[in-house]
Amino acid sequence: SDAVHPSSIRLNEFVLQAANLSDTIFRLTGGTPTLLNEGSLLQIALSDADLNRLKVTRSLIDQQAGRSAFYLRLSSRALTDTAFNTLVEIPNGNTRPLDSFVSDTTAPVLRQFVLDMNTGTVTLVWSETVQFGNLTPIGIGFQNTANASATSAAARQQYSLLSGVPSALDAPTGTVMLLSFDLDELKLRERLATLRDNTFIFLPPGIVVDAIGNASVAI
């Protein structure tokens, strides 16, 4: 109700939980606080690390459709007003329920990849946590130019995987182990995947989903 002193905000004192009384908690470790409405409204942009952790915290995320899925707990150390009066604690068992919720509808996007022809693995780095164990390697492809349509058929080389074994953990980064057949086929193409400059990836849509079920976009 009072204006918050900006230097007093301690994000690690902000705790989310799935029930009013719970020992299973999600504590913020970072983020960017912004004060609005002359300091009476606090908006927190979650850090990438916290957002990815939150998306795999099943006790919270699996219940996201309900208003009672998130409860906020705050210690008296979380912040002060501009006169440095401490916050009235919001304790476990008397938490603040969620007022509104906007579901995640953002599709995961591939940010970078590493193809290791020695180990026969491709490492995929996504924009958020994905269900890597459910990734479909079929259709992951490599080509020797960034724009295949602008390259003559004679100069163009590409190959799409027929299989592969993805790592099991839900995470933003994971690997796909290439099977020997796919690895041999890649090595047969002398102008493909021999240098960084002739190794480009393409992906069909929906080869993986994020923790909520949003499908990845094509490249």
mmCIF file of C-alpha atoms in Angstrom:
data_model
loop_
_atom_site.group_PDB
_atom_site.id
_atom_site.type_symbol
_atom_site.label_atom_id
_atom_site.label_comp_id
_atom_site.label_asym_id
_atom_site.label_seq_id
_atom_site.Cartn_x
_atom_site.Cartn_y
_atom_site.Cartn_z
ATOM 1 C CA SER A 1 0.000 0.000 0.000
ATOM 2 C CA ASP A 2 2.991 2.325 0.566
ATOM 3 C CA ALA A 3 5.750 3.276 -1.837
ATOM 4 C CA VAL A 4 8.608 0.783 -1.796
ATOM 5 C CA HIS A 5 12.208 1.839 -1.335
ATOM 6 C CA PRO A 6 13.942 0.512 -4.479
ATOM 7 C CA SER A 7 17.217 -0.399 -2.769
ATOM 8 C CA SER A 8 15.434 -2.470 -0.112
ATOM 9 C CA ILE A 9 14.087 -5.188 -2.442
ATOM 10 C CA ARG A 10 15.505 -8.651 -1.737
ATOM 11 C CA LEU A 11 14.253 -11.018 -4.404
ATOM 12 C CA ASN A 12 15.512 -14.122 -2.590
ATOM 13 C CA GLU A 13 12.855 -13.439 0.069
ATOM 14 C CA PHE A 14 10.075 -13.927 -2.515
ATOM 15 C CA VAL A 15 8.698 -17.465 -2.380
ATOM 16 C CA LEU A 16 6.049 -19.218 -4.488
ATOM 17 C CA GLN A 17 4.268 -22.369 -3.388
ATOM 18 C CA ALA A 18 1.415 -24.562 -4.639
ATOM 19 C CA ALA A 19 -0.701 -24.412 -1.486
ATOM 20 C CA ASN A 20 -1.377 -21.952 1.307
ATOM 21 C CA LEU A 21 0.474 -24.204 3.752
ATOM 22 C CA SER A 22 3.387 -26.003 2.157
ATOM 23 C CA ASP A 23 6.991 -26.982 2.758
ATOM 24 C CA THR A 24 7.554 -27.336 -0.993
ATOM 25 C CA ILE A 25 8.600 -23.889 -2.173
ATOM 26 C CA PHE A 26 10.076 -22.059 -5.158
ATOM 27 C CA ARG A 27 12.404 -19.264 -4.078
ATOM 28 C CA LEU A 28 13.551 -16.584 -6.495
ATOM 29 C CA THR A 29 17.312 -16.336 -6.959
ATOM 30 C CA GLY A 30 17.417 -13.279 -9.221
ATOM 31 C CA GLY A 31 15.480 -11.119 -11.617
ATOM 32 C CA THR A 32 14.880 -7.463 -12.356
ATOM 33 C CA PRO A 33 12.484 -5.487 -10.121
ATOM 34 C CA THR A 34 10.666 -2.435 -11.475
ATOM 35 C CA LEU A 35 8.582 -0.048 -9.383
ATOM 36 C CA LEU A 36 5.441 1.436 -10.971
ATOM 37 C CA ASN A 37 2.567 3.662 -9.794
ATOM 38 C CA GLU A 38 4.870 5.935 -7.800
ATOM 39 C CA GLY A 39 6.494 2.951 -6.105
ATOM 40 C CA SER A 40 3.350 1.184 -4.877
ATOM 41 C CA LEU A 41 3.426 -1.547 -7.563
ATOM 42 C CA LEU A 42 6.352 -3.928 -7.855
ATOM 43 C CA GLN A 43 6.898 -5.809 -11.109
ATOM 44 C CA ILE A 44 9.562 -8.518 -11.262
ATOM 45 C CA ALA A 45 11.014 -9.798 -14.528
ATOM 46 C CA LEU A 46 12.168 -13.322 -13.696
ATOM 47 C CA SER A 47 15.696 -14.318 -14.584
ATOM 48 C CA ASP A 48 16.104 -16.940 -17.314
ATOM 49 C CA ALA A 49 17.426 -19.368 -14.713
ATOM 50 C CA ASP A 50 14.414 -18.927 -12.425
ATOM 51 C CA LEU A 51 11.957 -19.058 -15.308
ATOM 52 C CA ASN A 52 13.421 -22.327 -16.538
ATOM 53 C CA ARG A 53 13.372 -23.779 -13.009
ATOM 54 C CA LEU A 54 9.779 -22.677 -12.546
ATOM 55 C CA LYS A 55 8.643 -24.350 -15.758
ATOM 56 C CA VAL A 56 9.842 -27.749 -14.526
ATOM 57 C CA THR A 57 8.471 -27.334 -10.991
ATOM 58 C CA ARG A 58 5.545 -29.675 -11.536
ATOM 59 C CA SER A 59 3.800 -28.900 -8.254
ATOM 60 C CA LEU A 60 3.222 -25.381 -9.579
ATOM 61 C CA ILE A 61 3.092 -25.688 -13.344
ATOM 62 C CA ASP A 62 0.787 -28.713 -13.587
ATOM 63 C CA GLN A 63 -1.896 -26.733 -11.759
ATOM 64 C CA GLN A 64 -1.483 -23.501 -13.696
ATOM 65 C CA ALA A 65 -5.090 -23.337 -14.918
ATOM 66 C CA GLY A 66 -6.428 -22.742 -11.406
ATOM 67 C CA ARG A 67 -6.314 -19.511 -9.433
ATOM 68 C CA SER A 68 -5.160 -21.425 -6.366
ATOM 69 C CA ALA A 69 -2.091 -22.864 -8.081
ATOM 70 C CA PHE A 70 0.277 -20.136 -6.877
ATOM 71 C CA TYR A 71 0.633 -18.641 -3.417
ATOM 72 C CA LEU A 72 3.107 -15.925 -2.465
ATOM 73 C CA ARG A 73 5.075 -15.979 0.774
ATOM 74 C CA LEU A 74 7.184 -13.008 1.878
ATOM 75 C CA SER A 75 9.413 -12.542 4.876
ATOM 76 C CA SER A 76 9.676 -9.165 6.611
ATOM 77 C CA ARG A 77 13.108 -8.804 4.968
ATOM 78 C CA ALA A 78 11.665 -8.772 1.432
ATOM 79 C CA LEU A 79 11.406 -4.973 1.221
ATOM 80 C CA THR A 80 10.744 -1.738 3.102
ATOM 81 C CA ASP A 81 8.796 1.410 2.345
ATOM 82 C CA THR A 82 10.552 4.697 1.617
ATOM 83 C CA ALA A 83 10.741 5.397 5.358
ATOM 84 C CA PHE A 84 12.475 2.040 5.833
ATOM 85 C CA ASN A 85 9.563 0.447 7.686
ATOM 86 C CA THR A 86 9.761 -3.298 7.180
ATOM 87 C CA LEU A 87 7.140 -5.343 5.389
ATOM 88 C CA VAL A 88 4.399 -7.062 7.353
ATOM 89 C CA GLU A 89 5.341 -10.707 6.887
ATOM 90 C CA ILE A 90 3.189 -12.959 4.691
ATOM 91 C CA PRO A 91 3.966 -16.322 6.329
ATOM 92 C CA ASN A 92 3.458 -19.936 5.375
ATOM 93 C CA GLY A 93 -0.171 -20.782 6.111
ATOM 94 C CA ASN A 94 -1.345 -17.222 5.562
ATOM 95 C CA THR A 95 0.002 -16.632 2.071
ATOM 96 C CA ARG A 96 -1.325 -14.427 -0.702
ATOM 97 C CA PRO A 97 -3.195 -16.365 -3.446
ATOM 98 C CA LEU A 98 -2.727 -15.656 -7.119
ATOM 99 C CA ASP A 99 -4.872 -12.781 -8.437
ATOM 100 C CA SER A 100 -4.418 -13.415 -12.164
ATOM 101 C CA PHE A 101 -2.455 -15.692 -14.445
ATOM 102 C CA VAL A 102 -1.321 -15.512 -18.073
ATOM 103 C CA SER A 103 -0.363 -18.895 -19.469
ATOM 104 C CA ASP A 104 2.868 -19.427 -21.389
ATOM 105 C CA THR A 105 2.119 -19.484 -25.126
ATOM 106 C CA THR A 106 5.644 -18.777 -26.371
ATOM 107 C CA ALA A 107 7.120 -21.468 -28.607
ATOM 108 C CA PRO A 108 10.680 -22.631 -27.871
ATOM 109 C CA VAL A 109 13.227 -21.467 -30.421
ATOM 110 C CA LEU A 110 16.610 -23.020 -31.181
ATOM 111 C CA ARG A 111 19.317 -20.536 -30.213
ATOM 112 C CA GLN A 112 22.428 -22.464 -31.187
ATOM 113 C CA PHE A 113 23.731 -25.925 -31.929
ATOM 114 C CA VAL A 114 27.011 -27.829 -31.891
ATOM 115 C CA LEU A 115 27.647 -30.798 -34.171
ATOM 116 C CA ASP A 116 30.516 -33.037 -33.035
ATOM 117 C CA MET A 117 31.492 -35.460 -35.778
ATOM 118 C CA ASN A 118 33.980 -37.204 -33.477
ATOM 119 C CA THR A 119 31.483 -38.138 -30.768
ATOM 120 C CA GLY A 120 28.521 -38.331 -33.141
ATOM 121 C CA THR A 121 26.409 -35.901 -31.131
ATOM 122 C CA VAL A 122 24.500 -32.723 -31.801
ATOM 123 C CA THR A 123 23.938 -30.369 -28.886
ATOM 124 C CA LEU A 124 20.831 -28.192 -29.115
ATOM 125 C CA VAL A 125 20.423 -25.011 -27.060
ATOM 126 C CA TRP A 126 16.845 -23.744 -26.814
ATOM 127 C CA SER A 127 15.402 -20.446 -25.643
ATOM 128 C CA GLU A 128 13.761 -22.173 -22.659
ATOM 129 C CA THR A 129 13.410 -25.506 -20.890
ATOM 130 C CA VAL A 130 12.083 -28.218 -23.208
ATOM 131 C CA GLN A 131 11.027 -31.836 -22.721
ATOM 132 C CA PHE A 132 14.216 -33.210 -24.221
ATOM 133 C CA GLY A 133 13.351 -36.835 -23.592
ATOM 134 C CA ASN A 134 10.368 -36.456 -25.939
ATOM 135 C CA LEU A 135 12.332 -34.758 -28.714
ATOM 136 C CA THR A 136 11.848 -36.300 -32.164
ATOM 137 C CA PRO A 137 15.242 -36.465 -33.945
ATOM 138 C CA ILE A 138 13.724 -37.564 -37.258
ATOM 139 C CA GLY A 139 13.840 -34.632 -39.636
ATOM 140 C CA ILE A 140 16.653 -32.717 -37.966
ATOM 141 C CA GLY A 141 18.703 -31.793 -40.980
ATOM 142 C CA PHE A 142 22.014 -30.286 -41.971
ATOM 143 C CA GLN A 143 22.940 -28.428 -45.132
ATOM 144 C CA ASN A 144 26.128 -26.869 -46.442
ATOM 145 C CA THR A 145 24.719 -23.383 -47.014
ATOM 146 C CA ALA A 146 22.624 -20.943 -45.035
ATOM 147 C CA ASN A 147 20.173 -20.536 -47.922
ATOM 148 C CA ALA A 148 19.701 -23.775 -49.826
ATOM 149 C CA SER A 149 17.286 -22.219 -52.330
ATOM 150 C CA ALA A 150 19.956 -19.745 -53.435
ATOM 151 C CA THR A 151 22.502 -22.493 -54.073
ATOM 152 C CA SER A 152 22.709 -24.544 -57.235
ATOM 153 C CA ALA A 153 21.635 -28.162 -57.021
ATOM 154 C CA ALA A 154 25.122 -29.294 -57.974
ATOM 155 C CA ALA A 155 26.739 -27.369 -55.096
ATOM 156 C CA ARG A 156 24.034 -28.088 -52.509
ATOM 157 C CA GLN A 157 24.395 -30.953 -50.036
ATOM 158 C CA GLN A 158 22.072 -31.782 -47.165
ATOM 159 C CA TYR A 159 21.001 -34.666 -44.995
ATOM 160 C CA SER A 160 18.111 -35.307 -42.573
ATOM 161 C CA LEU A 161 18.447 -37.681 -39.636
ATOM 162 C CA LEU A 162 16.464 -40.905 -39.716
ATOM 163 C CA SER A 163 16.797 -41.527 -35.991
ATOM 164 C CA GLY A 164 18.789 -40.568 -32.894
ATOM 165 C CA VAL A 165 18.742 -40.822 -29.103
ATOM 166 C CA PRO A 166 17.948 -37.612 -27.183
ATOM 167 C CA SER A 167 19.092 -36.937 -23.636
ATOM 168 C CA ALA A 168 16.400 -37.545 -21.040
ATOM 169 C CA LEU A 169 16.336 -34.486 -18.781
ATOM 170 C CA ASP A 170 14.042 -31.489 -19.183
ATOM 171 C CA ALA A 171 16.433 -28.598 -19.749
ATOM 172 C CA PRO A 172 17.218 -25.751 -22.149
ATOM 173 C CA THR A 173 20.252 -27.672 -23.438
ATOM 174 C CA GLY A 174 20.544 -31.315 -24.420
ATOM 175 C CA THR A 175 22.171 -33.681 -26.866
ATOM 176 C CA VAL A 176 21.080 -36.105 -29.537
ATOM 177 C CA MET A 177 23.301 -39.138 -30.079
ATOM 178 C CA LEU A 178 23.472 -39.907 -33.787
ATOM 179 C CA LEU A 179 23.154 -43.508 -34.850
ATOM 180 C CA SER A 180 26.011 -44.943 -36.900
ATOM 181 C CA PHE A 181 23.960 -44.991 -40.108
ATOM 182 C CA ASP A 182 23.207 -41.265 -39.920
ATOM 183 C CA LEU A 183 26.767 -40.405 -38.940
ATOM 184 C CA ASP A 184 28.167 -42.421 -41.871
ATOM 185 C CA GLU A 185 25.757 -40.727 -44.286
ATOM 186 C CA LEU A 186 26.897 -37.314 -43.105
ATOM 187 C CA LYS A 187 30.557 -38.270 -43.542
ATOM 188 C CA LEU A 188 29.914 -39.436 -47.109
ATOM 189 C CA ARG A 189 28.961 -35.899 -48.110
ATOM 190 C CA GLU A 190 32.318 -34.256 -48.713
ATOM 191 C CA ARG A 191 31.006 -30.675 -48.782
ATOM 192 C CA LEU A 192 28.805 -31.028 -45.699
ATOM 193 C CA ALA A 193 29.706 -30.884 -42.004
ATOM 194 C CA THR A 194 33.445 -30.685 -42.520
ATOM 195 C CA LEU A 195 33.796 -27.049 -41.418
ATOM 196 C CA ARG A 196 31.782 -24.532 -39.440
ATOM 197 C CA ASP A 197 31.092 -22.630 -42.644
ATOM 198 C CA ASN A 198 29.413 -25.599 -44.331
ATOM 199 C CA THR A 199 27.318 -26.783 -41.392
ATOM 200 C CA PHE A 200 23.844 -25.275 -41.053
ATOM 201 C CA ILE A 201 20.853 -26.831 -39.339
ATOM 202 C CA PHE A 202 17.202 -26.975 -40.347
ATOM 203 C CA LEU A 203 14.319 -28.267 -38.251
ATOM 204 C CA PRO A 204 10.728 -29.257 -38.940
ATOM 205 C CA PRO A 205 8.102 -27.692 -36.649
ATOM 206 C CA GLY A 206 7.229 -29.397 -33.406
ATOM 207 C CA ILE A 207 10.231 -31.657 -32.909
ATOM 208 C CA VAL A 208 10.095 -30.786 -29.195
ATOM 209 C CA VAL A 209 7.754 -29.060 -26.754
ATOM 210 C CA ASP A 210 8.427 -26.880 -23.737
ATOM 211 C CA ALA A 211 7.386 -27.768 -20.201
ATOM 212 C CA ILE A 212 3.839 -26.508 -20.876
ATOM 213 C CA GLY A 213 3.455 -28.222 -24.248
ATOM 214 C CA ASN A 214 4.151 -25.368 -26.686
ATOM 215 C CA ALA A 215 5.695 -26.846 -29.831
ATOM 216 C CA SER A 216 8.992 -25.613 -31.232
ATOM 217 C CA VAL A 217 9.111 -23.556 -34.402
ATOM 218 C CA ALA A 218 10.675 -24.643 -37.670
ATOM 219 C CA ILE A 219 13.979 -23.404 -39.018
#
